[in-house]
Coordinates of C-alpha atoms in Angstrom, one line a residue:
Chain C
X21 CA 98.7 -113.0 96.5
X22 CA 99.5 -109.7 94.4
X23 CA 102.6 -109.4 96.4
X24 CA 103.8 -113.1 95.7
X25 CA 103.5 -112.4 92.2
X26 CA 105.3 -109.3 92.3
X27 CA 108.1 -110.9 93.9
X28 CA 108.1 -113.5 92.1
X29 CA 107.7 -112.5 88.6
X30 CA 108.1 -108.8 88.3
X31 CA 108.1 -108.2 84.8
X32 CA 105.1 -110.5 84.2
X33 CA 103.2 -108.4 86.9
X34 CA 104.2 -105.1 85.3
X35 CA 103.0 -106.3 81.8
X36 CA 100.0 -107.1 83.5
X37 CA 99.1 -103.6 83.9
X38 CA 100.8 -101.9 81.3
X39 CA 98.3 -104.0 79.1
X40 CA 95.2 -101.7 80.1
X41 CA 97.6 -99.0 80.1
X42 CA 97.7 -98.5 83.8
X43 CA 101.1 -98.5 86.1
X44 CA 100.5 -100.5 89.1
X45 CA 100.6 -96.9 91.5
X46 CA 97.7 -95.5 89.7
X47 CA 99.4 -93.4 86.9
X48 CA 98.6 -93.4 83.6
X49 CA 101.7 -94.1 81.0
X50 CA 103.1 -90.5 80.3
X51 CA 101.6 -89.1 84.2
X52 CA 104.3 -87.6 86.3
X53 CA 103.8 -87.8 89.6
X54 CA 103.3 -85.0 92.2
X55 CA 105.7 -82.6 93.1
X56 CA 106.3 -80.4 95.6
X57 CA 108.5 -77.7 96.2
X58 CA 109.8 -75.6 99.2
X59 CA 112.1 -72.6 98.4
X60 CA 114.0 -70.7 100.9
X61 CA 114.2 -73.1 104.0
X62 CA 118.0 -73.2 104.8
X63 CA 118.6 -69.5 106.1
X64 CA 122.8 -70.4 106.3
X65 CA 122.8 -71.0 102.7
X66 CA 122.3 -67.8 99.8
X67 CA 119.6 -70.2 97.9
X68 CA 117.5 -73.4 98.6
X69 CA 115.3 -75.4 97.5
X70 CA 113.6 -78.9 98.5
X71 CA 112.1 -80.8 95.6
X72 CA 109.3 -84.0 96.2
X73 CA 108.7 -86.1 93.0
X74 CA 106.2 -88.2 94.5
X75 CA 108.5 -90.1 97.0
X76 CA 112.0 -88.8 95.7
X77 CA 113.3 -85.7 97.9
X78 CA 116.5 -83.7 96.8
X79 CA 117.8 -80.7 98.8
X80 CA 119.3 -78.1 97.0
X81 CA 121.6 -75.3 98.7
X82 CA 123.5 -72.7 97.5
X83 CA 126.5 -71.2 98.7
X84 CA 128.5 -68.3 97.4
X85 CA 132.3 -67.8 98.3
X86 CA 135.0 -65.4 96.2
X87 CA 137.5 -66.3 94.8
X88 CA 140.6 -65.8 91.9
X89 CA 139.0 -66.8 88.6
X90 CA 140.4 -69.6 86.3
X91 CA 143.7 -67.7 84.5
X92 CA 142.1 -68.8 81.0
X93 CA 138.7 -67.0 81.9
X94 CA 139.6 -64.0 84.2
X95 CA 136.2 -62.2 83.9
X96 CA 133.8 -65.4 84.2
X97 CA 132.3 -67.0 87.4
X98 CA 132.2 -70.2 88.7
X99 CA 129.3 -72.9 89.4
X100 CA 130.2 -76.2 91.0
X101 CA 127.3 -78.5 91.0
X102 CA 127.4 -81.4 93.1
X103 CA 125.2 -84.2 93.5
X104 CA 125.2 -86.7 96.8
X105 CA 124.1 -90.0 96.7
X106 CA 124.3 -90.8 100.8
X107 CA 123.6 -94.4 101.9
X108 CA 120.6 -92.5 103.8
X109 CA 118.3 -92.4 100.7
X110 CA 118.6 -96.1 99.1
X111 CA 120.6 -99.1 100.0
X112 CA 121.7 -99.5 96.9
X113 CA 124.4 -97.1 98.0
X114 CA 126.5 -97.5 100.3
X115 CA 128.8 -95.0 102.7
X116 CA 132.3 -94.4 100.9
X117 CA 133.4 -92.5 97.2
X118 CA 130.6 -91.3 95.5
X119 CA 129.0 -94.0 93.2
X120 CA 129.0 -94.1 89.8
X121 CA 125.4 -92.9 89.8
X122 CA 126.0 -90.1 92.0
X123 CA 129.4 -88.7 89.3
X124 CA 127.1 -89.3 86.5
X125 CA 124.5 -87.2 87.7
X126 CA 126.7 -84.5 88.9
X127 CA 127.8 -84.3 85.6
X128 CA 124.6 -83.9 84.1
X129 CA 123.9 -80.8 85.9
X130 CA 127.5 -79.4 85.1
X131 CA 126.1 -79.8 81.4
X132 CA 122.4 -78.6 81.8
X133 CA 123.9 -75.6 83.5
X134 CA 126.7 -74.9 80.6
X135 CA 124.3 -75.8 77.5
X136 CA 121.2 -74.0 78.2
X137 CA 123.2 -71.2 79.0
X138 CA 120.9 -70.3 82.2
X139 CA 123.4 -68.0 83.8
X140 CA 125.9 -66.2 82.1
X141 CA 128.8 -65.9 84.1
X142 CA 129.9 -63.1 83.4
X143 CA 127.2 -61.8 85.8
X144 CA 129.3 -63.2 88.6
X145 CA 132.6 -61.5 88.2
X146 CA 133.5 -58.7 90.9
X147 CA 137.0 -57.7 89.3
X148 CA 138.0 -59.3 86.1
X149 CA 141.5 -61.0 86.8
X150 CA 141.1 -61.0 90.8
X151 CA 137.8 -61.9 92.3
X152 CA 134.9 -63.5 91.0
X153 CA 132.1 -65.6 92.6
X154 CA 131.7 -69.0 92.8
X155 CA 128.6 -70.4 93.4
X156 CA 129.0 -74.2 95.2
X157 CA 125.7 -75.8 94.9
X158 CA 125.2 -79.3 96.2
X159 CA 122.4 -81.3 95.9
X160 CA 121.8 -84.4 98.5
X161 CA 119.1 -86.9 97.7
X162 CA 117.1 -87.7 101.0
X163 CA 114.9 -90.5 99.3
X164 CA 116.0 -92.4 96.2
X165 CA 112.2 -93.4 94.7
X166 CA 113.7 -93.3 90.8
X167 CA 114.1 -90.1 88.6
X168 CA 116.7 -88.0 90.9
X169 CA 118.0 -86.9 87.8
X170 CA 114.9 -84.6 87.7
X171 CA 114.4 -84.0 91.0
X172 CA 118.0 -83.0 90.9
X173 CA 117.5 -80.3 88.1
X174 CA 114.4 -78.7 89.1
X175 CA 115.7 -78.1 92.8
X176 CA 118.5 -76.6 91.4
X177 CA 116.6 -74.4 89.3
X178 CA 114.5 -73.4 92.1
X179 CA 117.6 -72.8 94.2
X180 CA 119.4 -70.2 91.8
X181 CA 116.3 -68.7 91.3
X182 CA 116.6 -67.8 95.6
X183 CA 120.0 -67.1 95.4
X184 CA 120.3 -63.2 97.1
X185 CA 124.3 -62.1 96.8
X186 CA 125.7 -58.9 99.2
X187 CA 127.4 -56.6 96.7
X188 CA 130.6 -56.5 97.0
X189 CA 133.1 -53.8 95.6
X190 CA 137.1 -53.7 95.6
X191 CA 138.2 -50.5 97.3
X192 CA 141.2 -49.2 94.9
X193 CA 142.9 -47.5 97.8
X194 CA 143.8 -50.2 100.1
X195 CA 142.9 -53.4 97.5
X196 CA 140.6 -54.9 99.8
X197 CA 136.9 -56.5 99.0
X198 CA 133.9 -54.7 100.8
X199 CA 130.7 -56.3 101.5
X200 CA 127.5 -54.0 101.8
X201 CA 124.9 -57.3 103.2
X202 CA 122.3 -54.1 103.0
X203 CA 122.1 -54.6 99.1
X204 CA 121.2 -57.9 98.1
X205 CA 120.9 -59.0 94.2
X206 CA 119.6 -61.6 93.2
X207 CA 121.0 -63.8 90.4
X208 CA 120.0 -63.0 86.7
X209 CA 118.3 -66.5 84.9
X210 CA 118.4 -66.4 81.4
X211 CA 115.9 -69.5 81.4
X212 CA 115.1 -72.3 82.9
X213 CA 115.9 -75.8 81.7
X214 CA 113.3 -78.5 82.9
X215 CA 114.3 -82.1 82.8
X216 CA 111.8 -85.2 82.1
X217 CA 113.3 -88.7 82.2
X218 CA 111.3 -91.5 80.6
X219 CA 112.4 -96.1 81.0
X220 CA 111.6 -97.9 78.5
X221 CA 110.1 -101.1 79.1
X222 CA 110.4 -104.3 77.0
X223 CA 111.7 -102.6 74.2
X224 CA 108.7 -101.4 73.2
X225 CA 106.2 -99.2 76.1
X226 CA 107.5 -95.8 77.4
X227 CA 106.8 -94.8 80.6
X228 CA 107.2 -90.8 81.7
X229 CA 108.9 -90.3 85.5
X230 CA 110.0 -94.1 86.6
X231 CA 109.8 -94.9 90.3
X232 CA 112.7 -96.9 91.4
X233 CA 111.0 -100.4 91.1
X234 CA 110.6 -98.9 87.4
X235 CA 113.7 -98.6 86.8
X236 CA 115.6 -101.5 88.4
X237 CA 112.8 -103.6 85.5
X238 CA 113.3 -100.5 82.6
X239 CA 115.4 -101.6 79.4
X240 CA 116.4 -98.3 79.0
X241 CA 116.3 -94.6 79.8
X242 CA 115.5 -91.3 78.2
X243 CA 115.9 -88.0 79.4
X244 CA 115.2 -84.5 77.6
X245 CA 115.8 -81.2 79.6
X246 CA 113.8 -78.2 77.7
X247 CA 113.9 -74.8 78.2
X248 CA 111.4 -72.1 77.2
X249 CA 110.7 -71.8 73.6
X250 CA 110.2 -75.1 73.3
X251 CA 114.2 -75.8 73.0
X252 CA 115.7 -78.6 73.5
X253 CA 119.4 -78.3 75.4
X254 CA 120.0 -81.8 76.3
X255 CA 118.9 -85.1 75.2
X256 CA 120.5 -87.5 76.9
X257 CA 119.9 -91.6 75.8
X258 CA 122.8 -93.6 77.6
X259 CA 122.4 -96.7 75.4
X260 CA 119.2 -99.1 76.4
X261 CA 116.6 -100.7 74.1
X262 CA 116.3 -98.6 70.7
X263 CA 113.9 -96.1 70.1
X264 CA 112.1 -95.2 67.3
X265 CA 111.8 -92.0 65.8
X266 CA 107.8 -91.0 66.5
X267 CA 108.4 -92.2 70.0
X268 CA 111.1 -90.0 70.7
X269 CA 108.9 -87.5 69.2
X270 CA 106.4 -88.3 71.3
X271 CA 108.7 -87.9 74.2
X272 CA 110.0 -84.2 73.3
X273 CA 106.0 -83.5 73.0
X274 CA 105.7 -84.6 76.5
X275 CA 108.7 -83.3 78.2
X276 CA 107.6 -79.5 76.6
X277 CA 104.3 -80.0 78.3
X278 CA 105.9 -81.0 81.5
X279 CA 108.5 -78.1 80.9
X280 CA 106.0 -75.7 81.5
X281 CA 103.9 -77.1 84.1
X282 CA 107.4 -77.3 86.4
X283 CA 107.9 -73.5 85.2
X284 CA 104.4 -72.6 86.3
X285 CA 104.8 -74.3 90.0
X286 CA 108.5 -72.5 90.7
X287 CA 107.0 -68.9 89.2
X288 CA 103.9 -69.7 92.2
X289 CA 106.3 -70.7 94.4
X290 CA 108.9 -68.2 94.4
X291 CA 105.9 -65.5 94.8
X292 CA 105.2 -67.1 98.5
X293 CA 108.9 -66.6 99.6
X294 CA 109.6 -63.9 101.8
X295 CA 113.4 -63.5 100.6
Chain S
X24 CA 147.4 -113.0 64.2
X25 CA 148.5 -110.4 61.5
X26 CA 146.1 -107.0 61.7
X27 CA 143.7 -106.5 58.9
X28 CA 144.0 -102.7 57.7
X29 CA 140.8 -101.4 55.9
X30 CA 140.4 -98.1 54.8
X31 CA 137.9 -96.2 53.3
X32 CA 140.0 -93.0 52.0
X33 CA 138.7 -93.2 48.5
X34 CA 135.0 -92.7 48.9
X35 CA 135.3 -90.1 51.6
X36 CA 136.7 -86.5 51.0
X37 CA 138.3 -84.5 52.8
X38 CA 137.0 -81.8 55.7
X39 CA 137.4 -79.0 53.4
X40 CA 135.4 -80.2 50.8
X41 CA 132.3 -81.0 51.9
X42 CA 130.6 -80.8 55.4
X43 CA 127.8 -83.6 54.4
X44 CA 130.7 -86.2 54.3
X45 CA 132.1 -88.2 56.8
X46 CA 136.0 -88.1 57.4
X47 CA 137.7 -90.8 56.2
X48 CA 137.8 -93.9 58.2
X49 CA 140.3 -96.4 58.8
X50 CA 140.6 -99.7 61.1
X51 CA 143.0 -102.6 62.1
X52 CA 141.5 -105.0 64.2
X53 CA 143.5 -107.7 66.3
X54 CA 146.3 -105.7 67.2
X55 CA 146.8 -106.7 70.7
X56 CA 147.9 -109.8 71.3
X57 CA 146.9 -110.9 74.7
X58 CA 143.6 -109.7 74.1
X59 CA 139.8 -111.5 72.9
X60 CA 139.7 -109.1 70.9
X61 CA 140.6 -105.5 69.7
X62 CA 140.3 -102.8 67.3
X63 CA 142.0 -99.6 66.5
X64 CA 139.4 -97.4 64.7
X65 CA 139.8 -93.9 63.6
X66 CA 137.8 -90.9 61.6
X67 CA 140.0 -88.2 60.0
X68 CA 142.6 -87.6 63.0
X69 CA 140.5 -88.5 65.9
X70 CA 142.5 -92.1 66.6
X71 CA 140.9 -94.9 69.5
X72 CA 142.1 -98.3 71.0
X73 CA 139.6 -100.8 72.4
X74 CA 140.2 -104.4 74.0
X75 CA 137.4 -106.9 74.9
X76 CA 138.5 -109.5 77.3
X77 CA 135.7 -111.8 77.6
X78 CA 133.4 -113.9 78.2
X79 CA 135.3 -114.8 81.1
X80 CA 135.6 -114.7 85.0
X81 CA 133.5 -112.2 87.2
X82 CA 133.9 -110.9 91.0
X83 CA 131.5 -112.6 93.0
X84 CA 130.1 -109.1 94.0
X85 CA 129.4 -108.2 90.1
X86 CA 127.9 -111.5 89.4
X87 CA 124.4 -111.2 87.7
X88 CA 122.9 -114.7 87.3
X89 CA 120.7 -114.2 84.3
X90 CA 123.3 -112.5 82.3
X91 CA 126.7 -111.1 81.2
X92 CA 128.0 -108.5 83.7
X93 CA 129.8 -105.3 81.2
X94 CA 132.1 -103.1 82.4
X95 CA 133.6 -100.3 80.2
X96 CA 136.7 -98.2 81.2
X97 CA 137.4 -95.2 79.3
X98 CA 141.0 -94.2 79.3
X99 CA 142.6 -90.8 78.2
X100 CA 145.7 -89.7 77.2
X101 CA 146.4 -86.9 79.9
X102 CA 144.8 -86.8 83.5
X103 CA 142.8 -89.1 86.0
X104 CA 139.2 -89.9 85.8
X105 CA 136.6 -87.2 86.3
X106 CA 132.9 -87.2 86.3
X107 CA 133.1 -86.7 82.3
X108 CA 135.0 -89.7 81.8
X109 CA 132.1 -91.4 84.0
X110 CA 129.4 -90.4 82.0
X111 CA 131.3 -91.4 78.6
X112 CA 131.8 -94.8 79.9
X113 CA 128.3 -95.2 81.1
X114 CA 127.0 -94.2 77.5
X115 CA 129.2 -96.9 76.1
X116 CA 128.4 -99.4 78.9
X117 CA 125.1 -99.5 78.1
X118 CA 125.1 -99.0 74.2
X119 CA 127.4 -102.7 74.6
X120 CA 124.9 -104.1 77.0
X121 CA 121.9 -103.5 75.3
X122 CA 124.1 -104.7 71.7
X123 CA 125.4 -108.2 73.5
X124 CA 123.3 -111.0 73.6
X125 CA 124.3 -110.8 77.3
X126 CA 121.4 -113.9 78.0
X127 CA 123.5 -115.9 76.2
X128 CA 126.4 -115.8 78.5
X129 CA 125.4 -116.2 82.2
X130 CA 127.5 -115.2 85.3
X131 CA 130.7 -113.8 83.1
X132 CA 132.3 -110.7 82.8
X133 CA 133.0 -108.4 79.6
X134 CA 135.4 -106.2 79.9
X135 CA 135.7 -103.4 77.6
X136 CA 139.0 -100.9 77.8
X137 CA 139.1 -97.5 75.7
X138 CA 142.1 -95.8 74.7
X139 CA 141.8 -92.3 73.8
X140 CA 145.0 -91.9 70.8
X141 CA 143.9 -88.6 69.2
X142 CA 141.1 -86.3 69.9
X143 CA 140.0 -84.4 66.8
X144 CA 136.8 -83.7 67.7
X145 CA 133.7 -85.8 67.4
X146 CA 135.7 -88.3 70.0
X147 CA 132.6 -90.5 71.5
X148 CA 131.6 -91.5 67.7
X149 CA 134.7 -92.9 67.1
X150 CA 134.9 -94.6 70.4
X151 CA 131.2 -96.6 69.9
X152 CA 132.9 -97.9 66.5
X153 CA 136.0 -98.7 67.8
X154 CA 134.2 -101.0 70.4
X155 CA 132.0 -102.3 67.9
X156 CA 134.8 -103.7 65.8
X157 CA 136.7 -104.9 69.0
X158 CA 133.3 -107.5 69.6
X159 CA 133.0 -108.0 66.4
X160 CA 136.9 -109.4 66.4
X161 CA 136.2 -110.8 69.9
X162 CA 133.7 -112.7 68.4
X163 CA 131.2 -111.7 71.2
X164 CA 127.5 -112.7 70.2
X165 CA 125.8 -109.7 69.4
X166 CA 121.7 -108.8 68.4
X167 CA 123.0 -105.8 66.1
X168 CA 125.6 -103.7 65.5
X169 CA 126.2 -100.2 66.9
X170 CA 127.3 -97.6 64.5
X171 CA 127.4 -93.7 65.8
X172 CA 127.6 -90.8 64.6
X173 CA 128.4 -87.1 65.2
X174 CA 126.3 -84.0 63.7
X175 CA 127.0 -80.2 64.6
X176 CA 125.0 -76.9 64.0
X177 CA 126.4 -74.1 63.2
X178 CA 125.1 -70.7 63.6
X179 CA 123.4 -70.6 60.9
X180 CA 121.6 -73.5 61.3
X181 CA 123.9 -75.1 58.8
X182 CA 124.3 -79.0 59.5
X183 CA 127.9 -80.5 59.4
X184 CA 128.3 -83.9 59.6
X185 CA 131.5 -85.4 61.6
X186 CA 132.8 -82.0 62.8
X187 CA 136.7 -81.8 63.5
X188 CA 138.1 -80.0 66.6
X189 CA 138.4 -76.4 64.8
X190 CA 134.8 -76.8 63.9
X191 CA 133.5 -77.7 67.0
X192 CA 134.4 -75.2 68.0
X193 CA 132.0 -72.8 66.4
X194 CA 129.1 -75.0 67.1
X195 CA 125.7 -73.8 68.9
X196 CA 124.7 -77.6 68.9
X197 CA 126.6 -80.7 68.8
X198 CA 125.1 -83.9 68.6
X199 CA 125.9 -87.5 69.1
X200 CA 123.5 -90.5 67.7
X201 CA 124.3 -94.3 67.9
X202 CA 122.0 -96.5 65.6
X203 CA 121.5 -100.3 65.4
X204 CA 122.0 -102.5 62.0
X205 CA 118.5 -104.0 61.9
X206 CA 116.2 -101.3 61.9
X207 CA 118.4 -98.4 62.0
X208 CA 116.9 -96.8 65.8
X209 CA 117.9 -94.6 67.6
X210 CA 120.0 -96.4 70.5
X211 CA 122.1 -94.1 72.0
X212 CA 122.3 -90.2 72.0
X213 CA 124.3 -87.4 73.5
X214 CA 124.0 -83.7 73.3
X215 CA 125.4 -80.2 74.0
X216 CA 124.3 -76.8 73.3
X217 CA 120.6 -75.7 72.1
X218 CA 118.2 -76.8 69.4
X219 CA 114.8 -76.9 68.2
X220 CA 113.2 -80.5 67.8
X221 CA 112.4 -79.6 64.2
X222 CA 116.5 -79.6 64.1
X223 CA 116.8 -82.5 65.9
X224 CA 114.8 -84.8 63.8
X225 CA 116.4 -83.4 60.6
X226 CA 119.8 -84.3 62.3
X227 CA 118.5 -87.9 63.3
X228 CA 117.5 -88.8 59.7
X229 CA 121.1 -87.4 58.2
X230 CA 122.9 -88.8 60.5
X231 CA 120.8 -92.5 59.6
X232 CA 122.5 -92.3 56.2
X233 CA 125.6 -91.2 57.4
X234 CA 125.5 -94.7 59.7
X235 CA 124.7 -97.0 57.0
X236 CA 128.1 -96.2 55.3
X237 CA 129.5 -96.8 58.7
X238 CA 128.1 -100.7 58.8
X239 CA 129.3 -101.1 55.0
X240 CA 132.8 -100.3 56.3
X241 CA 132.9 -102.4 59.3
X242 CA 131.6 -105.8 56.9
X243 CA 134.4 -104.7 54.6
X244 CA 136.9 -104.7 56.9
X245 CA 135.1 -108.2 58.6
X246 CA 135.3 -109.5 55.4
X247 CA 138.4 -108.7 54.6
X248 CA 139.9 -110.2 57.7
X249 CA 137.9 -113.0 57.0
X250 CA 138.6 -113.8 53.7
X251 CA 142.3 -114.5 54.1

């Protein structure tokens, strides 16, 4: 009879629990759900990482190429972030262009990436003017269960944290590039921005990590990506019901907490890894 | 229909005077022709277009029984479409649905088109008001108006309201924040670079007062459209 209902009238049944401050999976209000992470499992690939929010999986890998630097920034590096929808995690999405979803996010992480300032890249040039790395990472959702965006951000985290580059130097003599794959280094990460998105439900309740039947029902959206410190280096509100100031207090509080929990679980993680 | 020019030169400085004051704003509304309804809106140099075409026939594939279907294209003046341009027009998309009274118009379309003129910095604030005014002359029912507006830090820790190009420049924070008339919230915001949450709350308050002179101007320039 629950499930009628639920059909029938989903709103009515999430108020229902939302009233005793309850979500119908179990979680309190501002709860995230569990997450999981596995660094290190794609051997073709420099970094990895595979990121469970509860059901949501995104697969992170790295890959590392040379190549001639942009002419109006010879000595920096490039990162490409970017972030695949398939039709294999939701059908919401179907085979084709990427989605409107799936360009949005990408460019989320092109700005997570350029305003918490987690890798300089200067760290990735080989010969200012001629060769510098670029660092492709794509992310592909394997299950959409709501909140990629932070699935999305962690696993790539977690992924540059893996990253383990040959060094390469330019012989003068005869101007070519020579790898030594004996001596590996490992990408230097200023910090490490953590993203918590929260929906807002009839204008007035805020829940922390939305599932996807969460979010097809919120009224609006709120993510804050934090990195240590307690700074904030992204808040992003794409319109949605309005929010008053001591909630969106409340959800910086929260997202700091949940900053450094995420922080905590990467730092254990990475200490398992053989690379 | 003749275009109604308002301006608000007077009460507003200049850039060089003060960095608490917002650039000085001007706005013509109906200016296209074959339109619902349009708006040219700009702050200082930064210059944008918008059209609303609407309520009025959706693809059967966007339908939405229960309300108004809005779809927002963001134009520039040089290049195709990227990913920025997508998450622009998804900030606006949204700002407009959650502003419309979309209940009230069931199985239509809204159609929104931006036109970037002149970017001189603070470009996404001038867009939001430029498609506010556009409803507004579309006559679109709306619960509130939308009203945004742009805040920088400087390295100092300095806040400058409305920062032009050559300022942004210098910026370790810029920030974005689109309030609603009737309680003045928070509805849309839109960051780059890193702050504190201390600095982000002062920003949020500043840039409160800094809206309300923005919903003074658009009545004014309602008023005086309407008044003739």
């Amino acid at each position: 009879m629950a499930a009628d209902f639920k059909t029938a009238q989903p709103v009515e049944y999430y108020r229902k629990f939302v009233e005793k401050d309850v979500r119908p999976d179990g979680r309190e209000l501002g709860e995230i759900r569990p997450t999981m992470i596995n660094i290190g499992s794609i051997s073709t690939a420099e970094g990895s990482a595979l990121v469970k929010l509860g059901n949501t999986t995104v697969l992170c890998g790295v890959k590392a190429e040379v190549t001639n630097p942009k002419s109006e920034e010879p000595d920096k590096g490039i990162i490409v972030p970017n972030v695949d929808l398939p039709a294999l995690c939701s059908p919401r999405f179907r085979p084709g262009p990427p989605s409107e979803q799936a360009q949005v996010v990408s460019q989320f992480m092109v700005e997570v990436i350029q305003n918490s300032g987690c890798i300089d890249p200067k760290d990735l040039c080989i010969k200012a003017g001629k060769h510098v790395w670029v660092l492709y990472c794509d992310l592909v959702c394997l299950d959409y269960d709501g909140n990629v965006t932070d699935a999305c951000v962690l696993a790539l985290m977690a992924a540059l944290k893996n990253v383990s580059l040959p060094k390469v130097t330019l012989n003068e003599e005869s101007g070519n590039l020579e790898t030594h794959m004996q001596e590996k280094w490992g990408l230097n990460i200023l910090c490490q921005p953590v993203a918590t998105t929260f929906a807002i439900f009839d204008d007035c309740i805020v829940f922390a990590d939305p599932t996807d039947e969460e979010e097809n029902l919120a009224t609006g959206k709120v993510t804050i990506v934090t990195t240590e410190e307690d700074k904030i280096c992204f808040v992003h509100k794409p319109g949605g019901s309005p929010l008053s100031d001591d909630k969106l207090q409340n959800c910086l509080q929260r997202s700091f907490i949940r900053a450094r929990e995420a922080r905590n679980l990467v730092e254990t993680t990475l200490v398992n890894v053989d690379r | 229909m003749p275009a109604h020019r308002s301006t608000m030169g007077s009460k507003f400085r200049t850039r060089s005077s003060s960095p608490m004051e917002l650039r000085p704003m001007l706005s013509e509304v109906s200016v296209l022709s074959r339109s619902d309804g349009s708006a040219s809106f700009s702050q200082g140099d930064c210059c944008a277009l918008a059209a609303v075409y609407g309520p009025g026939e959706v693809k059967v594939a966007k339908e939405l029984s229960d309300k108004a279907s809005v779809e927002v294209v963001f134009k520039m003046k040089v290049g195709l479409p990227g990913c920025k341009e997508k998450i622009q027009e998804r900030i606006l998309r949204n700002t407009c649905e959650t502003a419309i009274a979309a209940t009230l118009y069931p199985r239509t379309a809204i159609d929104i088109v931006i036109q970037e003129m002149h970017n001189s910095g603070s470009f996404l604030a001038t867009c939001i008001n430029c498609v506010c005014m556009a409803m507004l002359d579309a006559c679109v029912d709306m619960k509130y108006l939308v009203a945004a507006v742009t805040c920088g830090l400087n390295s100092e820790g300095e806040l400058i309201l409305d920062p032009t190009l050559e300022q942004e420049s210098d910026l370790t924070a810029l920030m974005i924040f689109a309030y609603e008339s009737s309680n003045f919230e928070v509805i849309a915001t839109y960051t780059t670079g890193s702050f504190t949450s201390d600095q982000f709350q002062i920003c949020l308050i500043h840039c409160r007062e800094a809206s309300k002179h923005i919903f003074q101007f658009f009545r004014d320039t309602m008023a005086r459209k309407l008044s003739k």
